[in-house]
Short mmCIF file of C-alpha atoms in Angstrom, two decimals:
data_model
loop_
_atom_site.label_atom_id
_atom_site.label_comp_id
_atom_site.label_asym_id
_atom_site.label_seq_id
_atom_site.Cartn_x
_atom_site.Cartn_y
_atom_site.Cartn_z
CA MET B 296 101.48 88.99 106.63
CA THR B 297 104.40 90.82 105.02
CA VAL B 298 104.22 92.89 101.85
CA ALA B 299 106.25 90.25 100.05
CA GLU B 300 103.72 87.58 101.05
CA VAL B 301 100.81 89.77 99.98
CA ASN B 302 102.44 90.45 96.62
CA GLN B 303 103.12 86.74 96.18
CA ASN B 304 99.45 86.01 96.79
CA LEU B 305 98.52 88.76 94.33
CA SER B 306 101.08 87.69 91.75
CA ASN B 307 98.49 86.70 89.18
CA GLU B 308 96.82 90.08 89.44
CA ARG B 309 99.87 92.34 89.87
CA TYR B 310 99.52 95.70 88.24
CA ASP B 311 102.41 95.50 85.77
CA TRP B 312 101.68 98.33 83.34
CA GLY B 313 104.51 100.83 83.46
CA PRO B 314 104.07 104.61 83.76
CA THR B 315 105.08 105.07 80.11
CA ALA B 316 102.18 102.99 78.85
CA ASN B 317 98.95 104.50 77.55
CA GLU B 318 97.60 106.70 80.37
CA ASP B 319 94.08 105.37 79.82
CA ARG B 320 95.14 101.75 80.24
CA HIS B 321 93.05 101.33 83.40
CA VAL B 322 89.92 102.19 81.41
CA ASN B 323 90.71 99.42 78.94
CA ASP B 324 90.63 96.73 81.61
CA PRO B 325 88.49 97.86 84.55
CA GLN B 326 87.67 94.27 85.44
CA ARG B 327 91.31 93.57 86.12
CA MET B 328 91.48 96.62 88.35
CA ARG B 329 88.36 95.45 90.16
CA ARG B 330 89.81 91.98 90.72
CA LEU B 331 93.06 93.46 91.99
CA ALA B 332 91.17 95.67 94.45
CA GLU B 333 89.00 92.83 95.71
CA GLN B 334 91.92 90.49 96.29
CA ALA B 335 94.05 93.19 97.89
CA ALA B 336 91.16 94.09 100.20
CA ARG B 337 91.05 90.50 101.45
CA GLU B 338 94.81 90.13 101.82
CA LEU B 339 95.35 93.52 103.48
CA GLU B 340 92.29 93.78 105.73
CA ASP B 341 94.32 93.26 108.89
CA ALA B 342 97.61 94.67 107.63
CA ALA B 343 99.34 97.63 109.26
CA ALA B 344 98.78 100.97 107.57
CA GLU B 345 102.45 101.07 106.58
CA ASP B 346 102.13 97.71 104.81
CA VAL B 347 99.01 98.84 102.95
CA ILE B 348 100.82 101.95 101.74
CA ARG B 349 103.92 99.96 100.84
CA TRP B 350 101.85 97.56 98.75
CA ALA B 351 100.04 100.44 97.03
CA THR B 352 103.16 102.43 96.20
CA GLU B 353 105.07 99.37 95.01
CA THR B 354 102.13 98.37 92.86
CA PHE B 355 101.31 101.71 91.25
CA GLY B 356 104.61 103.59 91.40
CA ASP B 357 104.26 107.16 90.16
CA ARG B 358 100.63 106.57 89.21
CA ILE B 359 99.37 106.93 92.79
CA CYS B 360 98.75 110.04 94.91
CA ILE B 361 97.46 111.04 98.33
CA THR B 362 94.45 113.31 98.70
CA SER B 363 94.47 115.45 101.84
CA SER B 364 92.04 117.97 103.32
CA MET B 365 94.84 119.22 105.59
CA SER B 366 93.03 118.54 108.83
CA ASP B 367 96.21 116.73 109.76
CA ALA B 368 99.19 115.16 108.01
CA LEU B 369 98.87 111.64 109.40
CA VAL B 370 98.61 109.83 106.06
CA VAL B 371 101.19 112.18 104.53
CA HIS B 372 103.56 111.31 107.39
CA LEU B 373 103.03 107.58 106.85
CA ALA B 374 103.30 107.61 103.08
CA SER B 375 106.19 110.03 102.70
CA ALA B 376 108.34 107.84 104.93
CA ILE B 377 107.70 104.91 102.58
CA ARG B 378 107.74 106.76 99.25
CA PRO B 379 109.44 110.15 99.49
CA GLY B 380 108.33 112.53 96.77
CA ILE B 381 104.81 111.12 96.52
CA ASP B 382 102.21 113.54 95.14
CA VAL B 383 99.83 115.06 97.71
CA VAL B 384 96.71 116.51 96.09
CA PHE B 385 95.02 119.40 97.87
CA LEU B 386 91.72 120.80 96.58
CA ASP B 387 92.02 124.56 96.97
CA THR B 388 88.33 125.50 96.82
CA GLY B 389 88.82 129.22 97.38
CA TYR B 390 86.78 128.98 100.57
CA HIS B 391 89.30 127.42 102.97
CA PHE B 392 90.17 128.76 106.40
CA PRO B 393 93.53 130.57 106.50
CA GLU B 394 94.68 127.90 108.98
CA THR B 395 94.04 125.19 106.39
CA ILE B 396 96.10 127.01 103.77
CA GLY B 397 98.81 127.44 106.40
CA THR B 398 98.75 123.71 107.15
CA ARG B 399 99.04 122.96 103.44
CA ASP B 400 102.10 125.17 103.18
CA ALA B 401 103.64 123.62 106.31
CA VAL B 402 103.09 120.10 104.96
CA SER B 403 104.84 121.05 101.73
CA ALA B 404 107.79 122.49 103.66
CA VAL B 405 108.16 119.78 106.33
CA TYR B 406 107.51 116.50 104.52
CA PRO B 407 109.32 115.07 101.47
CA VAL B 408 106.28 115.27 99.19
CA ASN B 409 105.21 116.97 95.97
CA LEU B 410 102.26 119.22 96.83
CA VAL B 411 99.76 119.42 93.97
CA ASN B 412 97.45 122.40 94.56
CA VAL B 413 94.27 121.95 92.52
CA THR B 414 91.84 124.79 91.86
CA PRO B 415 88.33 124.79 90.35
CA SER B 416 87.73 125.87 86.75
CA ARG B 417 86.06 129.06 88.05
CA THR B 418 87.36 131.44 90.69
CA VAL B 419 84.94 132.32 93.50
CA ALA B 420 84.25 135.65 91.80
CA GLU B 421 83.57 133.95 88.47
CA GLN B 422 81.26 131.43 90.10
CA ASP B 423 79.36 134.24 91.85
CA ALA B 424 78.99 136.07 88.53
CA ASP B 425 77.81 132.98 86.66
CA LEU B 426 75.65 131.28 89.28
CA GLY B 427 74.94 133.96 91.85
CA PRO B 428 76.59 134.67 95.20
CA ARG B 429 76.72 132.21 98.09
CA LEU B 430 75.99 129.12 96.01
CA TYR B 431 77.23 127.11 99.01
CA GLY B 432 74.14 128.22 100.95
CA ARG B 433 71.61 127.81 98.16
CA ASN B 434 72.86 124.60 96.57
CA PRO B 435 75.72 123.06 98.58
CA ASP B 436 75.75 119.89 96.47
CA LEU B 437 76.41 121.87 93.30
CA CYS B 438 79.01 124.03 95.03
CA CYS B 439 80.85 120.95 96.30
CA PHE B 440 80.70 119.39 92.85
CA LEU B 441 82.14 122.45 91.14
CA ARG B 442 84.83 123.20 93.72
CA LYS B 443 85.79 119.70 94.93
CA VAL B 444 84.43 116.78 92.93
CA GLU B 445 85.10 118.02 89.39
CA PRO B 446 88.61 119.32 90.16
CA LEU B 447 89.49 116.00 91.82
CA GLU B 448 88.18 113.94 88.92
CA ARG B 449 90.15 116.10 86.50
CA THR B 450 93.30 115.61 88.55
CA LEU B 451 92.85 111.87 89.05
CA LYS B 452 93.15 111.36 85.31
CA ASN B 453 96.89 111.52 85.96
CA TYR B 454 96.75 108.56 88.35
CA ASP B 455 95.50 104.98 88.57
CA ALA B 456 95.08 104.89 92.36
CA TRP B 457 94.77 107.27 95.28
CA ILE B 458 95.36 107.08 99.02
CA THR B 459 92.88 108.63 101.44
CA GLY B 460 92.50 109.14 105.19
CA VAL B 461 88.92 107.83 105.28
CA ARG B 462 88.01 105.95 108.47
CA ARG B 463 84.95 103.76 109.10
CA GLU B 464 83.99 105.39 112.38
CA GLU B 465 83.65 108.87 110.84
CA THR B 466 80.14 108.50 109.37
CA LEU B 467 77.47 105.86 108.86
CA SER B 468 78.05 105.97 105.12
CA ARG B 469 81.69 104.98 105.65
CA ARG B 470 81.08 101.98 107.91
CA SER B 471 81.45 99.47 105.06
CA THR B 472 84.56 101.05 103.53
CA ARG B 473 87.30 98.52 102.76
CA VAL B 474 91.04 99.00 102.96
CA VAL B 475 91.32 98.73 99.17
CA GLU B 476 88.39 99.41 96.86
CA PHE B 477 87.64 99.79 93.17
CA ASP B 478 85.91 103.08 92.42
CA PRO B 479 83.67 102.22 89.44
CA LYS B 480 82.73 105.83 88.75
CA ARG B 481 86.33 106.94 88.34
CA GLN B 482 87.71 103.49 87.42
CA LYS B 483 90.49 103.94 89.95
CA ILE B 484 91.70 101.93 92.91
CA LYS B 485 91.17 103.70 96.20
CA VAL B 486 93.43 102.83 99.13
CA ASN B 487 92.31 103.56 102.69
CA PRO B 488 95.21 102.55 104.95
CA ILE B 489 93.78 103.84 108.25
CA VAL B 490 90.18 102.83 107.54
CA GLY B 491 89.98 100.75 110.72
CA TRP B 492 91.64 103.25 113.04
CA THR B 493 89.74 104.81 115.92
CA SER B 494 89.99 108.45 116.93
CA GLU B 495 92.11 107.35 119.87
CA GLN B 496 94.57 105.61 117.56
CA VAL B 497 94.76 108.71 115.38
CA ASP B 498 95.45 110.94 118.38
CA GLU B 499 98.06 108.55 119.75
CA TYR B 500 99.92 108.34 116.44
CA ILE B 501 99.89 112.11 116.00
CA ALA B 502 101.19 112.69 119.52
CA SER B 503 103.85 109.97 119.32
CA ASN B 504 105.19 111.10 115.95
CA GLY B 505 104.80 114.86 116.13
CA VAL B 506 102.53 114.92 113.10
CA LEU B 507 101.44 118.32 111.83
CA VAL B 508 97.83 119.16 112.72
CA ASN B 509 95.62 122.00 111.53
CA PRO B 510 95.33 124.34 114.56
CA LEU B 511 91.55 124.51 114.05
CA VAL B 512 91.33 120.93 115.33
CA TYR B 513 92.25 122.27 118.78
CA ASP B 514 89.77 125.14 118.46
CA GLY B 515 86.57 123.10 118.21
CA TYR B 516 86.78 121.96 114.59
CA PRO B 517 87.41 118.19 114.60
CA SER B 518 86.30 117.94 110.96
CA ILE B 519 87.38 120.77 108.69
CA GLY B 520 85.99 121.76 105.31
CA CYS B 521 85.36 125.13 103.73
CA ARG B 522 84.96 128.02 106.17
CA THR B 523 81.52 128.78 104.65
CA CYS B 524 80.16 125.36 105.56
CA THR B 525 82.02 124.38 108.75
CA LEU B 526 81.01 125.29 112.31
CA ARG B 527 82.58 124.65 115.68
CA VAL B 528 81.39 121.48 117.38
CA GLU B 529 80.43 121.21 121.03
CA ALA B 530 82.52 118.86 123.14
CA GLY B 531 81.16 115.31 122.90
CA ALA B 532 79.09 115.98 119.76
CA ASP B 533 79.47 114.10 116.48
CA PRO B 534 82.81 115.35 115.12
CA ARG B 535 81.29 115.91 111.68
CA SER B 536 78.15 117.67 112.93
CA GLY B 537 79.71 121.02 112.11
CA ARG B 538 79.87 120.20 108.40
CA TRP B 539 76.92 121.59 106.39
CA ALA B 540 75.00 121.91 109.68
CA GLY B 541 71.22 121.95 109.28
CA THR B 542 71.23 120.80 105.66
CA GLY B 543 71.15 117.03 106.08
CA LYS B 544 74.27 116.85 103.92
CA THR B 545 77.08 114.65 105.28
CA GLU B 546 79.47 114.16 102.33
CA CYS B 547 80.89 116.51 99.72
CA GLY B 548 80.65 113.84 97.01
CA ILE B 549 84.26 112.74 96.82
CA HIS B 550 83.80 109.57 98.86
CA VAL B 551 80.36 108.50 97.59
#
């Protein structure tokens, strides 16, 4: 199904508020946003990632962004080809590996995107002074909330939808993720264009298109978060087993 056909099917639920309208307009009609997400999820379930992104960017215009952890630039590569200048939100926690910061800078230089670097309300030093050192070890949920979740929610107030690189095969909690979803907590539409891709498809696309990849991926870190909470993973192990190892924690809170 083409984007034009999808949009024709969604014509009664098209998102037609312009970017100059009241920025809280999505809050005023969350049911409409929910209906749009549900119908788009049905229409786009088997669509190519490019068509999902094209629908999303045509629908939301400047009120959509990409969020990227900078493990790779696959979604950035896809989206920037369709909508050059799209905002790419990076959560600069203060705890990232130098390689991740380097990948962020390379993405900003190589792709036609607007890199939005988001920092927490407290620096690491301020957080240590207020809450004690190494909060990530004592209360990783709170640390993730303060350095990832809250900064993202603050930033998403500028948008009505966001594009992610979430894939179903990554964790059990992501198995039921749909290609388009309504996030009731944030009252935003969340677009997951590669949700059905396998690791093999990801690797093939990256190799075929010369996509930028964080060098840590090739050094035993298939899933990359903060350096304080990410370990190398043995070959053949769960790719996310190096995240918060030994804590039972599997998500930072952004995608739950």
